[in-house]
CSV table of C-alpha atoms in Angstrom, one decimal:
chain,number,residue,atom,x,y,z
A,1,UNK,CA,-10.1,8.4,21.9
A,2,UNK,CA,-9.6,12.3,20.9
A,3,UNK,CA,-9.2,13.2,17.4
A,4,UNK,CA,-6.4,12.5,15.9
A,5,UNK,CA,-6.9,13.6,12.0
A,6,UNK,CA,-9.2,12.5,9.3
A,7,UNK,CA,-9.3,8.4,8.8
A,8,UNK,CA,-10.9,6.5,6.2
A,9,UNK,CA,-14.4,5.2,6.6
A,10,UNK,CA,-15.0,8.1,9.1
A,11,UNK,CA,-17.7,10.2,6.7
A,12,UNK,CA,-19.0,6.0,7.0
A,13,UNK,CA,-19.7,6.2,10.6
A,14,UNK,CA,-21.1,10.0,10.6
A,15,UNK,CA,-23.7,9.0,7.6
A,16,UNK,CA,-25.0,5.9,9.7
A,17,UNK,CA,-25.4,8.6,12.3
A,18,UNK,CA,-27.1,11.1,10.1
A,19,UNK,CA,-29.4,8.3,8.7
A,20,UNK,CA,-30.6,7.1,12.0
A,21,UNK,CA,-31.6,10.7,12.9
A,22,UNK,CA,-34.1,10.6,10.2
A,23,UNK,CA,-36.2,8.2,12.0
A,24,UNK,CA,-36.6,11.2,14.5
A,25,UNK,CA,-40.3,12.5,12.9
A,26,UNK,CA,-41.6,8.6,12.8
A,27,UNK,CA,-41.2,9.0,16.9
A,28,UNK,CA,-41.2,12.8,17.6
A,29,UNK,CA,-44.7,13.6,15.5
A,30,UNK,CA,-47.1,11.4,17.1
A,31,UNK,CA,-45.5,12.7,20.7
A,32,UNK,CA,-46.9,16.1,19.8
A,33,UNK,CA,-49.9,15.4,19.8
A,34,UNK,CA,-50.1,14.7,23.1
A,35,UNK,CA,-47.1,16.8,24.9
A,36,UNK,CA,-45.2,19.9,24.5
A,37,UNK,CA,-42.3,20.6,23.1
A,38,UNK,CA,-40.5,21.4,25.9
A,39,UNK,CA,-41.1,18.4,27.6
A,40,UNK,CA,-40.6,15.8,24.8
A,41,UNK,CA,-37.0,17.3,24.6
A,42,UNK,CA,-36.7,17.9,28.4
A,43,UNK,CA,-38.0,14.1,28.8
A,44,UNK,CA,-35.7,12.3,25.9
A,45,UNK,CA,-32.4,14.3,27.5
A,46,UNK,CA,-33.6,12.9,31.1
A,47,UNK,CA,-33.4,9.3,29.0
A,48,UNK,CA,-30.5,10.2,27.9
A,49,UNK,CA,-28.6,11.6,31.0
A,50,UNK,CA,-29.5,8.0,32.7
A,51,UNK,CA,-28.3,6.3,29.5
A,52,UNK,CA,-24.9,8.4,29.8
A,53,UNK,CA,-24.6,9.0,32.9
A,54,UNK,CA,-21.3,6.7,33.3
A,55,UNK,CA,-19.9,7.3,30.2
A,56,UNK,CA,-19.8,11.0,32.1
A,57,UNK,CA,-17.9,9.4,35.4
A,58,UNK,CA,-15.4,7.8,33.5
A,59,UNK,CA,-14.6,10.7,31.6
A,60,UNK,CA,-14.1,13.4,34.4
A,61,UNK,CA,-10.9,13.2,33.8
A,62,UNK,CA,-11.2,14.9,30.7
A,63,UNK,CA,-13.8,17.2,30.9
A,64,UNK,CA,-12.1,18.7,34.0
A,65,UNK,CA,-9.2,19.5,32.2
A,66,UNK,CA,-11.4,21.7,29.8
A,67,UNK,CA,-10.7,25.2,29.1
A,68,UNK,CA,-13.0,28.6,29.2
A,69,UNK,CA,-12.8,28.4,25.7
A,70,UNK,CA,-14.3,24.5,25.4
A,71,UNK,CA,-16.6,24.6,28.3
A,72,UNK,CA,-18.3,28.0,26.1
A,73,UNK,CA,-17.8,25.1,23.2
A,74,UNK,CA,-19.9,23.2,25.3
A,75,UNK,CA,-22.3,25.3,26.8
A,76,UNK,CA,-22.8,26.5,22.9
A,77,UNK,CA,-23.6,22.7,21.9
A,78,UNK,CA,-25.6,21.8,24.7
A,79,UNK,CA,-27.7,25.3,25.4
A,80,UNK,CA,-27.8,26.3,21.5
A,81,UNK,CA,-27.4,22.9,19.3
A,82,UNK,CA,-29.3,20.3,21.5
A,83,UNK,CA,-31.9,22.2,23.9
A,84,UNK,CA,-32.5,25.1,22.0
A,85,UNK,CA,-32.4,23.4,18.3
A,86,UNK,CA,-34.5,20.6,19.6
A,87,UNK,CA,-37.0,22.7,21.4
A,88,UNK,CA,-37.3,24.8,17.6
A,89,UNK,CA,-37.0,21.2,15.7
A,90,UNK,CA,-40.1,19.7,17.9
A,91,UNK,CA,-42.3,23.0,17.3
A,92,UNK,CA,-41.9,23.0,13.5
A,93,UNK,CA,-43.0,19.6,13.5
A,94,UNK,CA,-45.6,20.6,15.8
A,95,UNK,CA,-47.1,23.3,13.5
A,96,UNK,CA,-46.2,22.4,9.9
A,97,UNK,CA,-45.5,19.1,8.0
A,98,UNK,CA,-42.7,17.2,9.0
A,99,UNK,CA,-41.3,16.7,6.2
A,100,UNK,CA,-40.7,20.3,5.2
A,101,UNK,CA,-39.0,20.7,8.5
A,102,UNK,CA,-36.8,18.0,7.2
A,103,UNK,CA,-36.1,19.3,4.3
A,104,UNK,CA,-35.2,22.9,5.5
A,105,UNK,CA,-32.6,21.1,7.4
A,106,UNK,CA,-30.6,20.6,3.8
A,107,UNK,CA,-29.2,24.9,5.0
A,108,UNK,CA,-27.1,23.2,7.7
A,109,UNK,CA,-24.3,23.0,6.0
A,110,UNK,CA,-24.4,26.3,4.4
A,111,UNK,CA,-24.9,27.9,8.3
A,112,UNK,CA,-22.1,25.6,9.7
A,113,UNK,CA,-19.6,27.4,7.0
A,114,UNK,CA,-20.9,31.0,7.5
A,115,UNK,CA,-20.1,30.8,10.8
A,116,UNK,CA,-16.9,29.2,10.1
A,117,UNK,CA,-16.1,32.1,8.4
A,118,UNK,CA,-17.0,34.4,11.1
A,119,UNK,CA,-15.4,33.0,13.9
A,120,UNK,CA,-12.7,30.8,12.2
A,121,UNK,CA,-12.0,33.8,10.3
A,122,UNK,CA,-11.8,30.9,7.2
A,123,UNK,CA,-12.3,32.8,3.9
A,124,UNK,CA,-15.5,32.5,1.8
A,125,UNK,CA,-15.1,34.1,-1.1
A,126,UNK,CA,-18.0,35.0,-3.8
A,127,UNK,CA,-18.3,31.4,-4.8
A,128,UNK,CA,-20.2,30.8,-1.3
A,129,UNK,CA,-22.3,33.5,-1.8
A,130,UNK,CA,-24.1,33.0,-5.1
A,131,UNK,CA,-23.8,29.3,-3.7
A,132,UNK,CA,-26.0,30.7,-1.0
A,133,UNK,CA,-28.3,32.5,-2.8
A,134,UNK,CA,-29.5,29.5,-4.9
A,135,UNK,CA,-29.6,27.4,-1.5
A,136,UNK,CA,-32.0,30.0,-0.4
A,137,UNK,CA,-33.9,29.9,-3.7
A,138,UNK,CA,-34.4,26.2,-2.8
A,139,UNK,CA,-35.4,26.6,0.6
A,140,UNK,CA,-38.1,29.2,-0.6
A,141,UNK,CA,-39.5,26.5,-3.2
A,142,UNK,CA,-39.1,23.7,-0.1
A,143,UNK,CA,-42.1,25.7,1.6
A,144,UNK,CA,-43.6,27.9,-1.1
A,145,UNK,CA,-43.5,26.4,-4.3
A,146,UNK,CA,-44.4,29.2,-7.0
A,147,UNK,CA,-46.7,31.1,-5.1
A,148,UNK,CA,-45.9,34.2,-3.2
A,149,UNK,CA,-46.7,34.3,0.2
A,150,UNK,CA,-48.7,36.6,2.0
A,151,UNK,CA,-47.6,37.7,5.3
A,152,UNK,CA,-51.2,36.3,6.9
A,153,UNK,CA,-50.5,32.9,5.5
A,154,UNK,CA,-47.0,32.7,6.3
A,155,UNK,CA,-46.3,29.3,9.3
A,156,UNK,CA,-43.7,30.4,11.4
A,157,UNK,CA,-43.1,26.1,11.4
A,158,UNK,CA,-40.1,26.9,8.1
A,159,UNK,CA,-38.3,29.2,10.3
A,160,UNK,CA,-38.3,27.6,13.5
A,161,UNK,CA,-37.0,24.9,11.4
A,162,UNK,CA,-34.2,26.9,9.6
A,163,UNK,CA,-33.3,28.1,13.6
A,164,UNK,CA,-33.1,24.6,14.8
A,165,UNK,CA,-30.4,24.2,11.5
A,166,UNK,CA,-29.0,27.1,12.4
A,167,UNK,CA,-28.6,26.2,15.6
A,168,UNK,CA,-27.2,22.4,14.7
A,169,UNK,CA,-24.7,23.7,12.2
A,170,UNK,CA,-23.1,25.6,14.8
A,171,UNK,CA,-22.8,22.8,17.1
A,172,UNK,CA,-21.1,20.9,14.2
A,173,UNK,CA,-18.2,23.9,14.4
A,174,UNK,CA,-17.9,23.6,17.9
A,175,UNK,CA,-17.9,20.0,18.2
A,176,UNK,CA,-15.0,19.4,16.0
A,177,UNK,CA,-13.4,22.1,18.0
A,178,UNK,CA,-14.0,20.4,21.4
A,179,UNK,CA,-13.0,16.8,19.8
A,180,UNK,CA,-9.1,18.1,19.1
A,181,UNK,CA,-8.6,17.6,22.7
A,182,UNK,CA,-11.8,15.5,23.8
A,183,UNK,CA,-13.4,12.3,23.0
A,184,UNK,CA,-16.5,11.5,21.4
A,185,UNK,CA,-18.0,10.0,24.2
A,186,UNK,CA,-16.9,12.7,26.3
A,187,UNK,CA,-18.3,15.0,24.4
A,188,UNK,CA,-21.9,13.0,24.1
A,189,UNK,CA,-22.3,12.6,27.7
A,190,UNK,CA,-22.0,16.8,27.9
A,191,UNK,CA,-23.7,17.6,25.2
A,192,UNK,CA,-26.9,16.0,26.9
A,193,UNK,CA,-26.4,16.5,30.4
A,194,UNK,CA,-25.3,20.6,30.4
A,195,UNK,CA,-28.4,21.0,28.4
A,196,UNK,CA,-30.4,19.8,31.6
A,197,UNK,CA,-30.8,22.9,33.6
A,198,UNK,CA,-32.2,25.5,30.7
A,199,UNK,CA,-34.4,22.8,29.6
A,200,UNK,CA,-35.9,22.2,32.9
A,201,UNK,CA,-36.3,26.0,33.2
A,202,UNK,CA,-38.2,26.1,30.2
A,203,UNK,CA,-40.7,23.5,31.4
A,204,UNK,CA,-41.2,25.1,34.6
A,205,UNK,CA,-41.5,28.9,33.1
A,206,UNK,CA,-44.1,27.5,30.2
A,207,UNK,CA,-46.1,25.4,32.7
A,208,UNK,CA,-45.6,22.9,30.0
A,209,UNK,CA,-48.3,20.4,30.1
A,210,UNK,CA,-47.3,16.8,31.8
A,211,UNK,CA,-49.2,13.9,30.9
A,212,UNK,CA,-52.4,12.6,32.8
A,213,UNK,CA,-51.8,9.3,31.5
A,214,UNK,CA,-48.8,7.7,30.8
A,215,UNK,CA,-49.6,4.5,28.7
A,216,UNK,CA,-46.6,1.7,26.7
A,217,UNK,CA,-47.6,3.9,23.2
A,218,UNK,CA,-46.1,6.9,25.2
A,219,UNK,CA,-43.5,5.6,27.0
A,220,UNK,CA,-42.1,3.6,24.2
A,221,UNK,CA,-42.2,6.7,21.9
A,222,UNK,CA,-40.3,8.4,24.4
A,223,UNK,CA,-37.3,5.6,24.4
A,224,UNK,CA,-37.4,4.9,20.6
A,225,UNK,CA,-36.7,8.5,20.0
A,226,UNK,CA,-34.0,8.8,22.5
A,227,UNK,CA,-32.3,5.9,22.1
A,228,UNK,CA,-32.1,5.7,18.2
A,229,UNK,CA,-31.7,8.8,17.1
A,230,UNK,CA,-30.9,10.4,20.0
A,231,UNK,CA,-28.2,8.3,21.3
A,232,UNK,CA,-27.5,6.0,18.6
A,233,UNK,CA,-27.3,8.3,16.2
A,234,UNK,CA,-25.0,11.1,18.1
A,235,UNK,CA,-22.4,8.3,19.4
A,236,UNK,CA,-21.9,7.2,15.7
A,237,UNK,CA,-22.2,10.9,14.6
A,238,UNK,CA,-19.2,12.0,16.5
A,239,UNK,CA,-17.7,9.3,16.3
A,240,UNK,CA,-16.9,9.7,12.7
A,241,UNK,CA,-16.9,13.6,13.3
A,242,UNK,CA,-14.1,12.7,15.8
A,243,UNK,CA,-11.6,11.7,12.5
A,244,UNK,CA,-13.2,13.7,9.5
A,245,UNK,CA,-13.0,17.6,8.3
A,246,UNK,CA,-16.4,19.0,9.4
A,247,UNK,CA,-16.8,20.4,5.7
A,248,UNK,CA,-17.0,16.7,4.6
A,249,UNK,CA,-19.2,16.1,7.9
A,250,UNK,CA,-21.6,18.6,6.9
A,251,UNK,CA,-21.8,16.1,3.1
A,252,UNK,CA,-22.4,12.9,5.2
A,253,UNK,CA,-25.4,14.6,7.6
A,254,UNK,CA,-26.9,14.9,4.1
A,255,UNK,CA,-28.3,11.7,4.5
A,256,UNK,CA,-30.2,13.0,7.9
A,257,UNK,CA,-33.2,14.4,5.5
A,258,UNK,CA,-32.9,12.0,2.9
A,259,UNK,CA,-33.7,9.2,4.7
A,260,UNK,CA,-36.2,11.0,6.6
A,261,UNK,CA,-38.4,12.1,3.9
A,262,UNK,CA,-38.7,8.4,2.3
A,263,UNK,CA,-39.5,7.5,5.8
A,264,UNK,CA,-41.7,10.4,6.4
A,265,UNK,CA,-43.7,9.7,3.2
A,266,UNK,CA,-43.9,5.9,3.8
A,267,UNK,CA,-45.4,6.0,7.4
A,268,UNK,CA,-46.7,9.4,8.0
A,269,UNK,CA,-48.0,10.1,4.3
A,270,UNK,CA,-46.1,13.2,4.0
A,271,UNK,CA,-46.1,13.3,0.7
A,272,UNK,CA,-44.0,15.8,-1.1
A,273,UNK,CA,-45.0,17.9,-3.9
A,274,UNK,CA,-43.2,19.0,-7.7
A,275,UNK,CA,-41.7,21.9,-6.4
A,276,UNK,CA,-40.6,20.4,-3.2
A,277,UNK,CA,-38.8,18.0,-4.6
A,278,UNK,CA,-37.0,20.2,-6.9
A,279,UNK,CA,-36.4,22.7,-4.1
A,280,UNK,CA,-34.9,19.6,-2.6
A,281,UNK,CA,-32.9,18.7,-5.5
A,282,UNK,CA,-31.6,22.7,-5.6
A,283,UNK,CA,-30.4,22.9,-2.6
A,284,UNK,CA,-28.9,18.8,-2.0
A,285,UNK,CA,-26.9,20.3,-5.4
A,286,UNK,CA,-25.4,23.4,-4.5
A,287,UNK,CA,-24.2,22.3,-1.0
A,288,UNK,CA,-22.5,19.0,-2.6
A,289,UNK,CA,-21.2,21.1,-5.3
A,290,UNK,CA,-20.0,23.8,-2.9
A,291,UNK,CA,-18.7,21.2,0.0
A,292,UNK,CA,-17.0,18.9,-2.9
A,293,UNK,CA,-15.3,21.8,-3.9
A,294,UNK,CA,-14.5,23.7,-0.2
A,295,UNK,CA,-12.0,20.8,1.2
């Protein structure tokens, strides 16, 4: 079913969504440990693809209708939002504490309305700006507390996780785009699938190392985190995205980090510090207060 306006209970279905995708660390850190990042992504989209692979038959009727414009909507989700903003998601889990890269994912909104505004051509105004300045101002406390940092010391694990929300905010533009005349399943099934080839690439350019052993810890790992927040947690995502304004989309993924970082400290004792939590708090209140405002 394409989108046909906003409905009620649709913000609903996109928070379920959003909190399912913050059991993502609980199943994506211990995979680290023992693969890449390059092949954890390229090996829960190969999950996937199987997973969706008839929900993509069904719907060639619809996705060979699609335009220049919405197959560049697609290649844009599928190339920037899901293999690329995976691949950057994985490696900041890799390198730094998981639940900072969480955290850091609290700027999505503020990216998904910037680039609104640039290619939309959706006015911003001052308000967004000094909006964005404090957002910042809690992203800096997220990783830095009150220190300053020295350029030695500096992980690159914050940025590679502002990238990956960079990356995913876009895709939240462009998917409510490519829902106006597709539906959510439709736009799943392509999402994973056209995100195949670079991903693939990447393995085989980075010799990326393959398991000697695959054992039921591994595999099961491997399904959890495909299954529940991968494909769970997108059908139900745009599903609701499919009938809501992505401004009040953007509110509902809130509930992505929340959940994650209660999770987070619970199983993988992530704990999070004073000025974490207030860099949470910072940020969590000027994009509500900004977002509440905007639609």
């Amino acid at each position: 079913m394409k989108s046909d306006g906003p409905r009620r209970g649709a913000l609903l279905w996109v928070s379920a969504g959003a909190c399912l995708w913050g059991t993502d660390t609980l199943f994506r850190a211990p995979l680290t440990v023992r693969l890449s990042s390059a092949t954890i992504v390229l090996m829960e989209h190969l999950i996937l693809g199987v997973v969706l692979l008839p929900i993509l038959w069904t719907g060639r009727g619809e996705w060979l209708k699609l335009r220049r414009k919405e197959w560049l909507a697609v290649v844009g989700i599928a190339w920037g939002g899901s293999a690329l903003g995976t691949f950057l998601f994985t490696e900041a889990v890799h390198l730094g504490n998981p639940t900072t890269a969480i955290l850091l994912q609290k700027a999505q909104p503020i990216f998904a309305a910037l680039l609104s505004g640039v290619f939309l051509l959706e006015p911003l105004g001052m308000p967004f700006w000094s909006r964005l300045t404090i957002a910042l101002g809690g992203a800096y406390l997220i990783q830095f507390g009150s220190s300053i940092p020295k350029a030695e010391n500096i992980s690159p694990a914050p940025l590679l996780a502002l990238g990956a929300a960079g990356l995913w905010g876009a895709s939240t533009v462009l998917g409510r785009f490519l829902l106006l005349r597709t539906s959510f399943l439709t736009v799943t099934a392509l999402r994973i699938f056209v995100a195949l080839p670079p991903l693939a690439a990447t393995v085989w350019i980075q010799h990326s190392r393959m398991p000697s052993t695959i054992d039921v810890p591994m595999v099961s790992g491997l399904l959890l985190l495909a299954l529940i927040p991968g494909f769970a947690g997108l059908m139900l995502y745009y599903h609701g995205l499919s009938h809501s304004r992505a401004s009040r989309a953007s509110v509902a993924e809130l509930c992505f980090p929340a959940t994650a970082v209660l999770l987070n400290w619970y199983f993988l004792d992530a704990r999070v510090s004073l000025f974490q939590a207030a860099g949470f708090l910072l940020l969590f209140g000027t994009i509500l207060s900004w977002e509440t405002r905007k639609v």
